[in-house]
Each structure stands twice: as structure tokens, then as C-alpha cells.
Short mmCIF file of C-alpha atoms and ligand atoms in Angstrom, two decimals:
data_model
loop_
_atom_site.label_atom_id
_atom_site.label_comp_id
_atom_site.label_asym_id
_atom_site.label_seq_id
_atom_site.Cartn_x
_atom_site.Cartn_y
_atom_site.Cartn_z
CA MET A 1 151.00 -3.43 59.82
CA ASN A 2 150.22 -2.96 55.97
CA LEU A 3 151.09 0.18 54.34
CA ASN A 4 148.51 -0.55 52.08
CA MET A 5 145.85 -0.63 54.49
CA ASN A 6 143.86 3.05 54.92
CA PHE A 7 142.64 4.39 58.10
CA ALA A 8 139.63 2.80 58.37
CA GLU A 9 141.27 -0.74 58.01
CA VAL A 10 144.29 0.40 60.40
CA ARG A 11 141.33 1.24 63.00
CA GLN A 12 139.55 -2.30 62.61
CA VAL A 13 142.80 -3.79 63.71
CA THR A 14 143.05 -1.37 66.43
CA GLU A 15 139.69 -2.15 67.78
CA ARG A 16 140.62 -5.71 67.52
CA LYS A 17 143.64 -5.45 69.50
CA ALA A 18 141.07 -3.15 71.86
CA GLY A 19 138.89 -6.40 72.32
CA GLN A 20 141.91 -8.21 73.57
CA ARG A 21 141.39 -6.25 76.83
CA SER A 22 138.37 -4.84 78.65
CA THR A 23 138.06 -1.14 79.95
CA ARG A 24 138.54 -2.17 83.61
CA GLU A 25 141.64 -4.21 82.79
CA TRP A 26 143.44 -0.85 81.26
CA GLN A 27 142.42 0.92 84.05
CA ALA A 28 143.36 -1.73 86.45
CA LEU A 29 146.77 -2.00 84.74
CA ASP A 30 147.35 1.39 84.15
CA ALA A 31 146.49 2.23 87.74
CA ALA A 32 148.75 -0.31 88.90
CA HIS A 33 152.08 0.90 86.73
CA HIS A 34 151.77 4.53 85.05
CA PHE A 35 152.30 7.93 87.09
CA HIS A 36 150.14 10.31 85.14
CA PRO A 37 151.59 13.72 84.46
CA PHE A 38 149.95 17.05 86.42
CA SER A 39 147.52 14.40 88.12
CA ASP A 40 146.58 13.46 91.28
CA ALA A 41 147.63 9.63 91.28
CA ALA A 42 145.31 8.47 93.91
CA ALA A 43 142.22 10.11 93.14
CA LEU A 44 142.84 9.46 89.35
CA ASN A 45 143.40 5.92 90.22
CA ALA A 46 140.04 5.29 92.47
CA GLN A 47 138.25 6.68 89.66
CA GLY A 48 140.20 5.08 86.77
CA SER A 49 141.49 6.60 83.31
CA ARG A 50 139.47 7.10 79.97
CA VAL A 51 141.12 4.87 77.51
CA ILE A 52 141.48 6.46 74.37
CA THR A 53 141.78 3.94 71.35
CA HIS A 54 141.82 5.93 68.32
CA ALA A 55 140.86 8.81 66.60
CA ASP A 56 140.31 10.66 63.30
CA GLY A 57 139.52 14.25 61.78
CA VAL A 58 138.34 15.89 65.24
CA TYR A 59 137.08 13.02 66.88
CA LEU A 60 138.73 10.32 68.94
CA TRP A 61 137.14 6.99 70.31
CA ASP A 62 137.57 5.43 73.73
CA SER A 63 137.77 1.77 74.27
CA ASP A 64 133.61 1.75 75.46
CA GLY A 65 133.07 2.89 72.03
CA ASN A 66 131.81 6.63 72.71
CA LYS A 67 132.96 9.13 70.22
CA ILE A 68 133.99 12.37 71.61
CA PHE A 69 134.47 15.68 70.15
CA ASP A 70 138.35 16.85 70.66
CA ALA A 71 138.13 20.27 71.27
CA MET A 72 141.75 20.60 72.97
CA SER A 73 143.30 19.15 69.67
CA GLY A 74 145.21 16.70 72.10
CA LEU A 75 147.41 18.97 73.80
CA TRP A 76 147.23 22.05 71.56
CA CYS A 77 148.92 19.84 68.93
CA VAL A 78 147.14 17.94 66.54
CA ASN A 79 146.61 20.77 64.28
CA ILE A 80 146.03 19.09 60.98
CA GLY A 81 143.84 16.73 62.54
CA TYR A 82 144.03 13.23 63.40
CA GLY A 83 144.21 10.30 60.75
CA ARG A 84 146.33 11.52 58.01
CA GLU A 85 147.78 8.79 56.56
CA GLU A 86 150.45 10.93 54.56
CA LEU A 87 152.31 11.19 57.93
CA ALA A 88 152.17 7.53 59.06
CA GLU A 89 153.73 6.63 55.69
CA ALA A 90 156.43 9.39 56.48
CA ALA A 91 157.06 7.74 59.54
CA TYR A 92 156.95 3.92 57.95
CA ARG A 93 159.29 5.04 54.94
CA GLN A 94 161.76 7.03 57.22
CA MET A 95 161.84 3.93 59.78
CA ARG A 96 162.82 1.64 57.08
CA GLU A 97 165.58 4.00 55.41
CA LEU A 98 167.45 5.39 58.49
CA PRO A 99 165.39 4.88 61.66
CA PHE A 100 168.07 7.06 63.61
CA TYR A 101 171.26 8.68 63.19
CA ASN A 102 172.68 11.44 65.41
CA THR A 103 173.73 15.11 64.26
CA PHE A 104 176.16 15.67 66.59
CA PHE A 105 179.88 14.88 65.10
CA LYS A 106 180.00 16.51 61.67
CA THR A 107 177.21 14.71 59.94
CA THR A 108 173.41 14.94 58.86
CA HIS A 109 170.73 13.03 57.08
CA PRO A 110 168.13 14.31 54.66
CA PRO A 111 164.99 14.40 57.09
CA VAL A 112 166.80 17.06 59.04
CA VAL A 113 168.28 19.18 55.94
CA GLU A 114 164.63 18.93 54.17
CA LEU A 115 162.70 19.94 57.51
CA SER A 116 165.08 22.89 58.49
CA ALA A 117 164.65 24.29 54.80
CA LEU A 118 160.95 24.25 54.68
CA LEU A 119 161.18 26.13 57.91
CA ALA A 120 163.48 28.59 56.97
CA GLU A 121 161.04 29.01 54.14
CA ILE A 122 157.75 29.51 56.28
CA ALA A 123 159.23 31.62 59.27
CA PRO A 124 159.43 35.12 58.70
CA ASP A 125 162.58 37.17 57.67
CA GLY A 126 166.00 36.59 58.98
CA PHE A 127 165.03 33.32 60.75
CA ASN A 128 167.21 30.88 59.17
CA HIS A 129 168.48 28.38 61.60
CA VAL A 130 166.98 26.03 63.75
CA PHE A 131 168.05 23.84 66.66
CA TYR A 132 166.10 20.78 67.18
CA THR A 133 164.61 19.15 70.42
CA ASN A 134 162.20 16.55 71.41
CA SER A 135 159.69 19.15 73.57
CA GLY A 136 158.72 22.59 74.03
CA SER A 137 160.16 22.13 77.55
CA GLU A 138 163.72 21.01 76.07
CA GLY A 139 162.80 24.25 73.48
CA ASN A 140 162.93 26.91 76.18
CA ASP A 141 165.62 24.89 78.33
CA THR A 142 167.88 25.49 74.60
CA VAL A 143 166.47 29.06 74.90
CA ILE A 144 168.19 29.90 78.34
CA ARG A 145 171.60 28.37 77.21
CA MET A 146 171.64 30.29 74.02
CA VAL A 147 170.59 33.59 75.04
CA ARG A 148 173.21 33.39 78.07
CA HIS A 149 175.63 31.80 75.75
CA TYR A 150 175.34 34.79 73.26
CA TRP A 151 175.56 37.87 75.45
CA ALA A 152 178.63 36.05 76.90
CA SER A 153 180.22 35.59 73.34
CA LEU A 154 179.60 39.41 73.52
CA GLY A 155 181.76 39.97 76.34
CA GLN A 156 178.65 40.18 78.63
CA PRO A 157 178.65 37.10 80.96
CA GLN A 158 176.95 38.98 83.63
CA LYS A 159 173.80 39.60 81.26
CA LYS A 160 171.76 36.49 81.72
CA THR A 161 168.45 37.49 83.51
CA ILE A 162 165.75 36.41 81.62
CA ILE A 163 162.27 38.52 82.41
CA SER A 164 158.92 36.28 81.92
CA ARG A 165 155.35 36.21 83.20
CA VAL A 166 153.48 35.24 85.99
CA ASN A 167 151.16 32.49 84.94
CA GLY A 168 153.30 31.72 81.91
CA TYR A 169 153.71 27.84 80.56
CA HIS A 170 156.89 27.12 79.32
CA GLY A 171 157.23 23.50 80.10
CA SER A 172 157.90 21.33 82.46
CA THR A 173 161.63 20.71 82.88
CA ILE A 174 163.33 22.45 85.70
CA GLY A 175 164.37 25.33 83.21
CA GLY A 176 161.08 25.75 81.49
CA ALA A 177 159.18 25.36 84.69
CA SER A 178 161.17 28.29 86.32
CA LEU A 179 160.63 30.57 83.13
CA GLY A 180 156.95 29.68 83.80
CA GLY A 181 155.17 31.60 86.23
CA MET A 182 153.07 29.00 87.87
CA THR A 183 153.12 29.03 91.53
CA TYR A 184 152.05 25.58 91.77
CA MET A 185 154.54 24.08 89.98
CA HIS A 186 157.50 26.12 91.56
CA GLU A 187 156.61 25.00 95.01
CA GLN A 188 157.41 21.63 93.98
CA GLY A 189 161.25 21.22 93.49
CA ASP A 190 162.66 24.48 94.72
CA LEU A 191 161.97 26.58 91.36
CA PRO A 192 162.55 28.98 89.94
CA ILE A 193 166.32 28.37 89.33
CA PRO A 194 168.39 31.86 89.48
CA GLY A 195 168.32 34.42 87.12
CA ILE A 196 164.58 34.60 86.20
CA ALA A 197 162.41 37.19 87.00
CA HIS A 198 158.69 37.37 86.72
CA ILE A 199 156.65 40.42 85.82
CA GLU A 200 152.23 40.52 85.56
CA GLN A 201 150.34 38.61 82.97
CA PRO A 202 148.59 40.93 80.68
CA TYR A 203 145.16 39.73 82.11
CA TRP A 204 143.04 42.87 81.84
CA TYR A 205 139.59 41.26 82.95
CA ALA A 206 141.34 40.15 86.17
CA ASN A 207 143.75 42.98 86.77
CA GLY A 208 142.76 45.71 84.52
CA GLY A 209 140.51 47.61 87.44
CA ASP A 210 139.01 50.93 86.11
CA LEU A 211 141.20 51.06 83.34
CA THR A 212 140.24 50.29 79.49
CA PRO A 213 141.84 47.26 77.92
CA GLU A 214 144.04 49.33 76.09
CA GLU A 215 145.33 51.82 79.10
CA TYR A 216 145.77 48.27 80.89
CA GLY A 217 147.79 46.49 78.21
CA LEU A 218 150.34 49.64 77.96
CA LYS A 219 150.47 49.84 81.79
CA ALA A 220 151.41 45.68 81.96
CA ALA A 221 153.62 45.82 79.25
CA ARG A 222 155.91 48.40 81.50
CA GLU A 223 156.23 46.32 83.92
CA LEU A 224 159.09 44.92 81.86
CA GLU A 225 160.14 48.36 81.65
CA LYS A 226 160.30 48.51 85.17
CA LYS A 227 161.69 45.28 86.03
CA ILE A 228 164.79 45.88 83.64
CA LEU A 229 165.41 49.16 85.22
CA GLU A 230 165.22 47.31 88.86
CA LEU A 231 167.69 44.66 87.49
CA GLY A 232 169.87 46.68 85.52
CA VAL A 233 169.86 46.75 82.05
CA GLU A 234 173.20 45.49 81.80
CA ASN A 235 171.88 42.06 83.71
CA VAL A 236 168.85 41.46 81.80
CA ALA A 237 169.19 39.20 78.64
CA ALA A 238 165.76 38.85 77.03
CA PHE A 239 161.97 38.87 77.98
CA ILE A 240 160.08 35.57 76.83
CA GLY A 241 156.39 35.65 76.72
CA GLU A 242 153.77 33.35 74.64
CA PRO A 243 152.06 35.45 72.24
CA VAL A 244 148.46 34.49 73.61
CA GLN A 245 149.07 32.58 76.87
CA GLY A 246 147.56 29.03 76.35
CA ALA A 247 148.07 27.27 79.39
CA GLY A 248 147.46 30.05 81.79
CA GLY A 249 143.99 30.47 80.44
CA ILE A 250 144.11 31.59 76.92
CA ILE A 251 144.92 35.00 77.97
CA ILE A 252 144.60 37.24 75.00
CA PRO A 253 146.46 40.21 75.83
CA PRO A 254 144.97 43.92 75.00
CA THR A 255 145.98 45.26 71.44
CA THR A 256 148.25 47.55 72.72
CA TYR A 257 150.92 45.02 74.67
CA TRP A 258 153.11 43.52 72.40
CA PRO A 259 153.74 46.67 70.39
CA GLU A 260 154.94 48.37 73.83
CA ILE A 261 156.80 44.94 74.73
CA GLN A 262 158.64 45.35 71.56
CA ARG A 263 159.40 48.94 71.80
CA ILE A 264 160.99 48.68 75.28
CA CYS A 265 163.13 45.66 74.22
CA ASP A 266 164.31 47.30 71.30
CA GLN A 267 165.06 50.47 73.44
CA TYR A 268 167.23 48.45 75.86
CA GLY A 269 168.43 46.03 73.51
CA ILE A 270 167.40 42.99 75.19
CA LEU A 271 166.62 40.10 73.56
CA LEU A 272 162.70 38.95 72.83
CA ILE A 273 161.79 35.49 72.69
CA ALA A 274 158.57 34.07 71.61
CA ASP A 275 157.23 31.21 73.01
CA GLU A 276 155.30 29.78 69.79
CA VAL A 277 154.49 25.99 71.01
CA ILE A 278 150.80 26.98 70.99
CA CYS A 279 150.76 30.10 68.63
CA GLY A 280 152.92 28.30 66.40
CA PHE A 281 151.84 26.39 62.95
CA GLY A 282 148.50 28.39 62.49
CA ARG A 283 146.52 28.65 65.88
CA THR A 284 146.28 32.23 65.61
CA GLY A 285 145.55 32.21 61.92
CA HIS A 286 148.76 32.88 60.90
CA TRP A 287 151.63 30.73 60.69
CA PHE A 288 153.21 32.62 64.06
CA GLY A 289 152.04 34.36 66.81
CA SER A 290 154.06 36.66 66.57
CA GLN A 291 153.14 37.52 62.43
CA TYR A 292 149.68 38.01 64.10
CA TYR A 293 151.21 40.84 66.76
CA GLY A 294 153.55 42.29 64.29
CA ILE A 295 156.34 41.79 66.77
CA ARG A 296 160.20 40.93 65.63
CA PRO A 297 161.46 38.26 68.00
CA HIS A 298 165.05 36.99 67.91
CA LEU A 299 164.06 33.41 68.94
CA MET A 300 160.96 31.50 68.57
CA THR A 301 160.49 28.16 70.74
CA ILE A 302 158.29 25.88 68.28
CA ALA A 303 157.02 22.31 69.03
CA LYS A 304 153.24 20.84 69.31
CA GLY A 305 151.93 21.74 65.84
CA LEU A 306 155.46 21.21 64.28
CA SER A 307 154.46 18.00 63.65
CA SER A 308 151.00 18.17 64.71
CA GLY A 309 151.60 15.80 67.44
CA TYR A 310 152.30 13.14 65.24
CA GLN A 311 155.67 12.59 66.55
CA PRO A 312 157.56 14.40 69.84
CA ILE A 313 159.75 17.24 68.01
CA GLY A 314 160.40 20.88 68.99
CA GLY A 315 163.04 23.48 68.53
CA VAL A 316 164.26 26.79 68.54
CA LEU A 317 163.97 29.16 65.58
CA VAL A 318 167.14 31.53 65.78
CA HIS A 319 167.15 34.80 64.04
CA ASP A 320 170.32 35.70 61.85
CA THR A 321 171.28 38.24 64.21
CA VAL A 322 171.46 35.44 66.91
CA ALA A 323 172.95 32.85 64.69
CA LYS A 324 175.73 34.68 63.58
CA VAL A 325 177.28 35.46 67.12
CA ILE A 326 176.32 31.82 68.04
CA ALA A 327 177.72 30.25 64.78
CA GLU A 328 181.25 32.42 65.29
CA SER A 329 181.37 31.40 68.96
CA GLY A 330 183.08 28.28 68.85
CA ASP A 331 181.28 25.18 70.15
CA PHE A 332 178.17 25.59 71.38
CA ASN A 333 177.82 22.58 74.47
CA HIS A 334 174.02 21.63 74.39
CA GLY A 335 171.98 19.29 72.41
CA PHE A 336 170.16 15.72 73.00
CA THR A 337 170.33 12.39 71.21
CA TYR A 338 167.58 12.94 69.60
CA SER A 339 168.02 16.61 68.17
CA GLY A 340 166.68 16.55 64.60
CA HIS A 341 165.77 12.66 64.84
CA PRO A 342 165.03 11.41 60.98
CA VAL A 343 161.45 9.88 61.63
CA ALA A 344 160.22 13.20 63.43
CA CYS A 345 161.50 15.30 60.99
CA ALA A 346 160.33 13.35 58.23
CA VAL A 347 156.91 13.76 59.71
CA ALA A 348 156.99 16.97 60.91
CA ALA A 349 158.19 18.03 57.24
CA GLU A 350 155.28 16.52 55.90
CA ASN A 351 152.94 17.98 58.17
CA LEU A 352 154.38 21.33 57.45
CA ARG A 353 153.82 20.14 53.13
CA ILE A 354 150.11 19.57 54.21
CA LEU A 355 149.53 22.66 56.06
CA LYS A 356 151.35 24.79 53.39
CA ASN A 357 150.18 22.47 49.85
CA GLU A 358 146.35 22.82 51.24
CA ARG A 359 146.44 26.26 52.78
CA ILE A 360 144.85 24.95 55.88
CA ILE A 361 145.64 28.19 57.77
CA ASP A 362 144.40 30.42 55.18
CA LYS A 363 141.07 28.88 54.75
CA MET A 364 140.66 28.30 58.46
CA ARG A 365 141.31 32.40 58.71
CA GLU A 366 139.24 33.22 55.63
CA ASP A 367 136.08 30.68 56.40
CA VAL A 368 135.69 28.52 59.45
CA MET A 369 137.48 30.96 61.88
CA PRO A 370 134.89 33.84 61.85
CA TYR A 371 132.20 31.56 61.39
CA ALA A 372 133.37 29.69 64.82
CA HIS A 373 134.09 33.15 66.79
CA GLN A 374 130.39 34.35 65.51
CA LEU A 375 128.79 31.20 66.72
CA TRP A 376 131.12 31.21 70.06
CA HIS A 377 129.69 34.80 71.04
CA ASN A 378 125.79 34.03 70.07
CA ALA A 379 126.25 31.14 72.47
CA PHE A 380 128.07 33.08 75.43
CA ASP A 381 127.52 36.59 75.17
CA ASP A 382 124.45 36.82 76.73
CA HIS A 383 124.77 33.86 78.72
CA PRO A 384 124.26 34.04 82.69
CA LEU A 385 127.13 31.95 83.98
CA VAL A 386 130.19 33.39 82.10
CA ASP A 387 132.25 36.64 80.97
CA ASP A 388 135.12 37.84 79.26
CA VAL A 389 134.02 35.71 76.19
CA ARG A 390 136.84 35.49 74.05
CA THR A 391 137.98 33.77 70.51
CA LEU A 392 141.55 34.38 68.57
CA GLY A 393 142.23 32.06 65.94
CA PHE A 394 141.33 29.13 66.98
CA PHE A 395 141.06 29.82 70.77
CA PHE A 396 137.83 29.63 72.32
CA ALA A 397 137.42 30.65 75.96
CA VAL A 398 134.93 32.09 79.07
CA THR A 399 135.23 32.65 82.23
CA LEU A 400 132.77 31.74 85.01
CA VAL A 401 131.73 34.55 86.88
CA GLU A 402 129.26 35.43 89.57
CA ASP A 403 128.21 39.18 88.86
CA LYS A 404 128.97 40.26 85.25
CA ALA A 405 127.97 43.63 85.64
CA ARG A 406 130.69 44.24 88.79
CA ARG A 407 133.39 41.62 86.90
CA GLN A 408 133.00 39.40 90.07
CA ARG A 409 134.30 35.66 89.96
CA PHE A 410 133.11 32.97 91.86
CA ALA A 411 135.15 32.31 95.41
CA ASN A 412 135.40 28.48 94.27
CA GLY A 413 135.49 29.30 90.45
CA GLY A 414 138.29 26.56 89.87
CA GLU A 415 136.06 23.86 91.59
CA LEU A 416 133.47 25.07 89.12
CA ALA A 417 135.54 24.87 86.34
CA LEU A 418 136.21 21.50 87.13
CA ARG A 419 132.94 20.73 87.71
CA CYS A 420 132.41 21.96 84.24
CA ARG A 421 134.73 19.65 82.73
CA ASP A 422 133.37 16.86 84.26
CA ILE A 423 130.03 17.57 82.54
CA CYS A 424 131.66 18.03 79.00
CA PHE A 425 133.18 14.51 79.57
CA GLN A 426 130.19 13.10 79.96
CA ASN A 427 128.71 14.76 77.10
CA ASN A 428 131.63 13.43 74.70
CA LEU A 429 133.42 16.69 74.56
CA VAL A 430 136.86 17.90 75.68
CA MET A 431 137.43 20.95 76.74
CA ARG A 432 139.79 21.81 79.81
CA ALA A 433 139.18 24.36 82.90
CA THR A 434 142.11 26.34 83.77
CA GLY A 435 141.17 28.31 87.15
CA ASP A 436 137.61 29.51 86.29
CA SER A 437 138.27 29.54 82.86
CA MET A 438 136.69 27.02 80.05
CA ILE A 439 139.08 26.85 77.40
CA SER A 440 139.60 25.35 73.93
CA ALA A 441 141.58 25.03 70.79
CA PRO A 442 140.36 22.72 68.33
CA PRO A 443 142.08 21.07 64.87
CA LEU A 444 142.35 24.02 62.54
CA THR A 445 140.72 21.20 60.04
CA MET A 446 137.19 21.63 61.84
CA SER A 447 134.49 21.81 59.21
CA ARG A 448 131.59 24.34 59.30
CA ALA A 449 129.36 21.55 60.60
CA GLU A 450 131.92 20.60 63.27
CA ALA A 451 132.13 24.29 64.68
CA ARG A 452 128.38 24.06 65.30
CA GLU A 453 128.56 20.68 67.18
CA PHE A 454 131.32 21.97 69.20
CA VAL A 455 129.88 25.28 69.96
CA GLY A 456 126.57 23.67 70.49
CA LEU A 457 127.88 21.02 72.86
CA ALA A 458 130.10 23.30 75.04
CA LYS A 459 126.93 25.83 75.62
CA LYS A 460 124.73 22.52 76.39
CA CYS A 461 127.32 21.66 79.14
CA LEU A 462 127.74 25.27 80.43
CA ASP A 463 123.97 25.26 80.61
CA GLN A 464 123.76 22.22 82.68
CA LEU A 465 126.01 24.09 84.79
CA ALA A 466 124.33 27.23 85.27
CA ARG A 467 121.33 24.92 86.05
CA GLU A 468 122.71 22.96 88.55
CA LEU A 469 123.81 26.17 90.05
CA GLY A 470 120.49 27.73 89.80
CA ARG A 471 121.51 30.16 87.46
CA LEU A 472 119.14 29.03 84.43
C1 PLP B 501 153.26 23.12 75.99
C2 PLP B 501 154.06 24.21 76.30
C3 PLP B 501 155.41 23.85 76.44
C4 PLP B 501 156.24 22.80 76.63
O1 PLP B 501 155.99 21.81 75.70
P1 PLP B 501 156.18 20.23 75.94
O2 PLP B 501 156.60 19.73 74.57
O3 PLP B 501 155.54 19.83 76.74
O4 PLP B 501 157.61 20.51 76.82
C5 PLP B 501 156.27 25.13 76.43
N1 PLP B 501 155.68 26.46 75.87
C6 PLP B 501 154.01 26.61 75.72
C7 PLP B 501 154.01 27.68 75.42
C8 PLP B 501 153.63 25.22 75.60
O5 PLP B 501 152.06 25.22 75.47
#
């Protein structure tokens, strides 16, 4: 590929390549040889996968030439949008210069140094160190080993239980899935591993009963205190949570929740871990979700938006208080061949420079974000089929409900949401169905016109489902 080509030219090449096989052929080969993550292989193969061939801005194109609005930013990751040539060039340059070298044995390289310094500059005060992984799951596995090593180094090896939440998502490795609170994942592979305990998620709409959201937020946070006392504080290493739960269905905690969690972590002296894999790098309208909520974690897991998904890279940002102990405790026997991979680091650094220099997060927060929130509420606040209409940063969600007045949900809400996702697919909109919620997280670079298109499409699809159910 010629480096001087622009993205339109690159696309023509892709299209020419795409012409080499028909959609049918790709689907047949895919069905024959490719196992998809989180999928029912038999059902998927009977239907055939949609083949995505290229992308630009907020749009994807499939092999049949359909233009699709990607209101999920890939998988919560393409924060700066598709088609940024600078990132492709950063990868190409780095591959020619130094495609790989490890950082295990007394060596380093410029891209990992530059990215680390940039992260220290962007991250909240006191976060001056980063440990690299290839993914968010590996980041959370690293967190488990690091917090246990931290307490062992301080002479408290029994202090190793990590408390997390029901329906939280922390990845799909054995450690990540154990921290996560997805029962359908725990059912496969004998999870969770020992030393992990789960408490209720702060989901007022589902669990709040007659309490106000504020009262319920305190109650949900105090589940942490109860669990610490039940396990014995001498056995508890840390609490981990996503500032806003993403894969669990965009669960936005009541405003009282995080301050109370912070109080409890401080009072009992346990570590606070923010899983920033989705919230980090602008999703909440701030660099980190922790900043949105004003909390002070000791560790932050990062991935996804770190490279805007252009390269697989993740890691753990480590606060000085923890970094000091780890640094003074001899070898930390942990790492991945590709920890701090030069190409991934070069691309992530370019992504962060673009986010920073173009003020993408500030611009979004000041302009398109409030505008899109308004559009979302106008479209859905009075919609007959949905309730718990929620927006925060570039998170958008609604829950399908049978009876709004009584907060009563459908017995088959999950099926209806999947039906809605299919309708979205047919209308060239990518939204996700989680339980009985329809959720969305578009690229941070979405324009006002694109926001109108996105919300218009979402409303069209929910209207169609409402008509099918005789509710409109
Ligand atoms: C996606 C995600 C992970 C896992 O990241 P992978 O890169 O898929 O391993 C962990 N935590 C959160 C909050 C996530 O959304």
C-alpha cells in the first residue's frame, strides 16, 4: 500500500479486493472456519455474518455496499472515529523502524517511553506509571496480581479478596470473567476463581423499589461496607467497578453512589480500582470516568479508547502510592510478550495526541453532547415502549417497558431487545441489545447532523418495534 494514498484511495483498493469474493463466499468460509466470540455458532452460521469491509468517520460499509451508522464505535472503542490517516501512518512508520522488541530484559524503546509520558500527563495527579497489556481483560488480570502482590509486599498476604459487582463486565479471561458479574459467563468454565466476591450493582430502575435514586445509591454503596465486614477487612484487598457499567447495559449509578464508595474504601483502607476500559479517553466527556465522578482510584484499567481500537493495547495506570510499593518489592513476575508493543504504542500515542490537540473531548462536552442528550430525551421521554431514558457523555440508552407507571418490564424483554437490534440492523444502524435495554455509544467525533441522523434512526427502529407490538 502506498503511504501517500488518502483514505478514499485506500477504500477503492479495499473495494477492488472486496470484489474478489462475493458476500456468499465470505459467509460460507467464515461459517466453515471462524468461531465468533460470544456467539451461538450454529445459529449464526445458518444465518450468515454481515461482512464489514471498510469504514470512515461514524460509518461502516458492508460487502453489499450498505452504509451503516456505527452507534457503538466498533465495540466501545473507536473514540476518534474511523479513517484517521495519521494513525495508519504512525503504524506504518513504526513497523518499518522497529516492528517489535520486548521490554522484559533491561530494554525499552521510544514509542513505549513516549506513550507512558503522555499517559502520565493526561491522567489525574499521582498516576505516573503504566503497565501494558494487549487488552482490557489482561489489564484486569494484571490488576488482580498487582493488588495481591501489593498487600503481600506490605506483609498482608491474606488480604487478597477483591469485591466487584453483579452484572459488571471486566473481560473474558479467567480473571476478568471472574471479576465480572455475568452469571451466564460464570456458568461456563467453573467461575469465578476463589478470592472474588460480588455485591449488588447500583441499578435504581431495577432494584430501587420505593427509594429515591439518591437513597438507593447510598444503600447500594453500603453493600460494599457490609461485604467488607462479612469477609473481614484483613482479608479484603480492593473494590473494582466501572464508573458507568457499559456491557451490563449502560447502568448509570445514582449521584450518591461513588462518593459513598470512596468513603468506604478510605475508611477501611482498601484499594479502589476503576475499570476505565470504556469510560476512559473521553466517553463521559472527561478523560476518565473517575474524573467525572470525582473519585480517587489507586489503579485504573485502560484499553479500548486508548488506541481508539486501531491497535490492540491495554494496561493499568498505577497511582504513586501503589507504584512505590511494587517498585520496592523486587521482581513483579508478570508480563506479556507484547506488553508495550512498539506499533500499538505508536498508534495509541498518535490517538492521544489527536484527542488532546484537537480538543475532541472538550468540544464534544461543550457542543454535540448536550445537543444529542436533548435529542435523545425528546425522542424517548414520552415514547410508549421505553423508560429509564438515560444519557451521560456519549452513552445513550433506553429500557423496554410494559408499564411505565409501575416500572414494570416485559417478561420477554431480552427477546424484544434482540428483535429491536435486528430492526436496527435492517435500518443500517448499529445499536446493541443488553437484557431489555437498547444501548449506544457513538464515536466522540459525531457531528450535530450525525447526531440527528443517529437519534432519528434509533427512534424509527423503536417505533417499528412498538408498532409490531401494537403499542403505537
Ligand atoms: C471491554 C471491557 C473489558 C475487556 O477488554 P478486552 O479488550 O475485550 O479484553 C474490560 N472491562 C470493561 C469495562 C470493558 O468494557
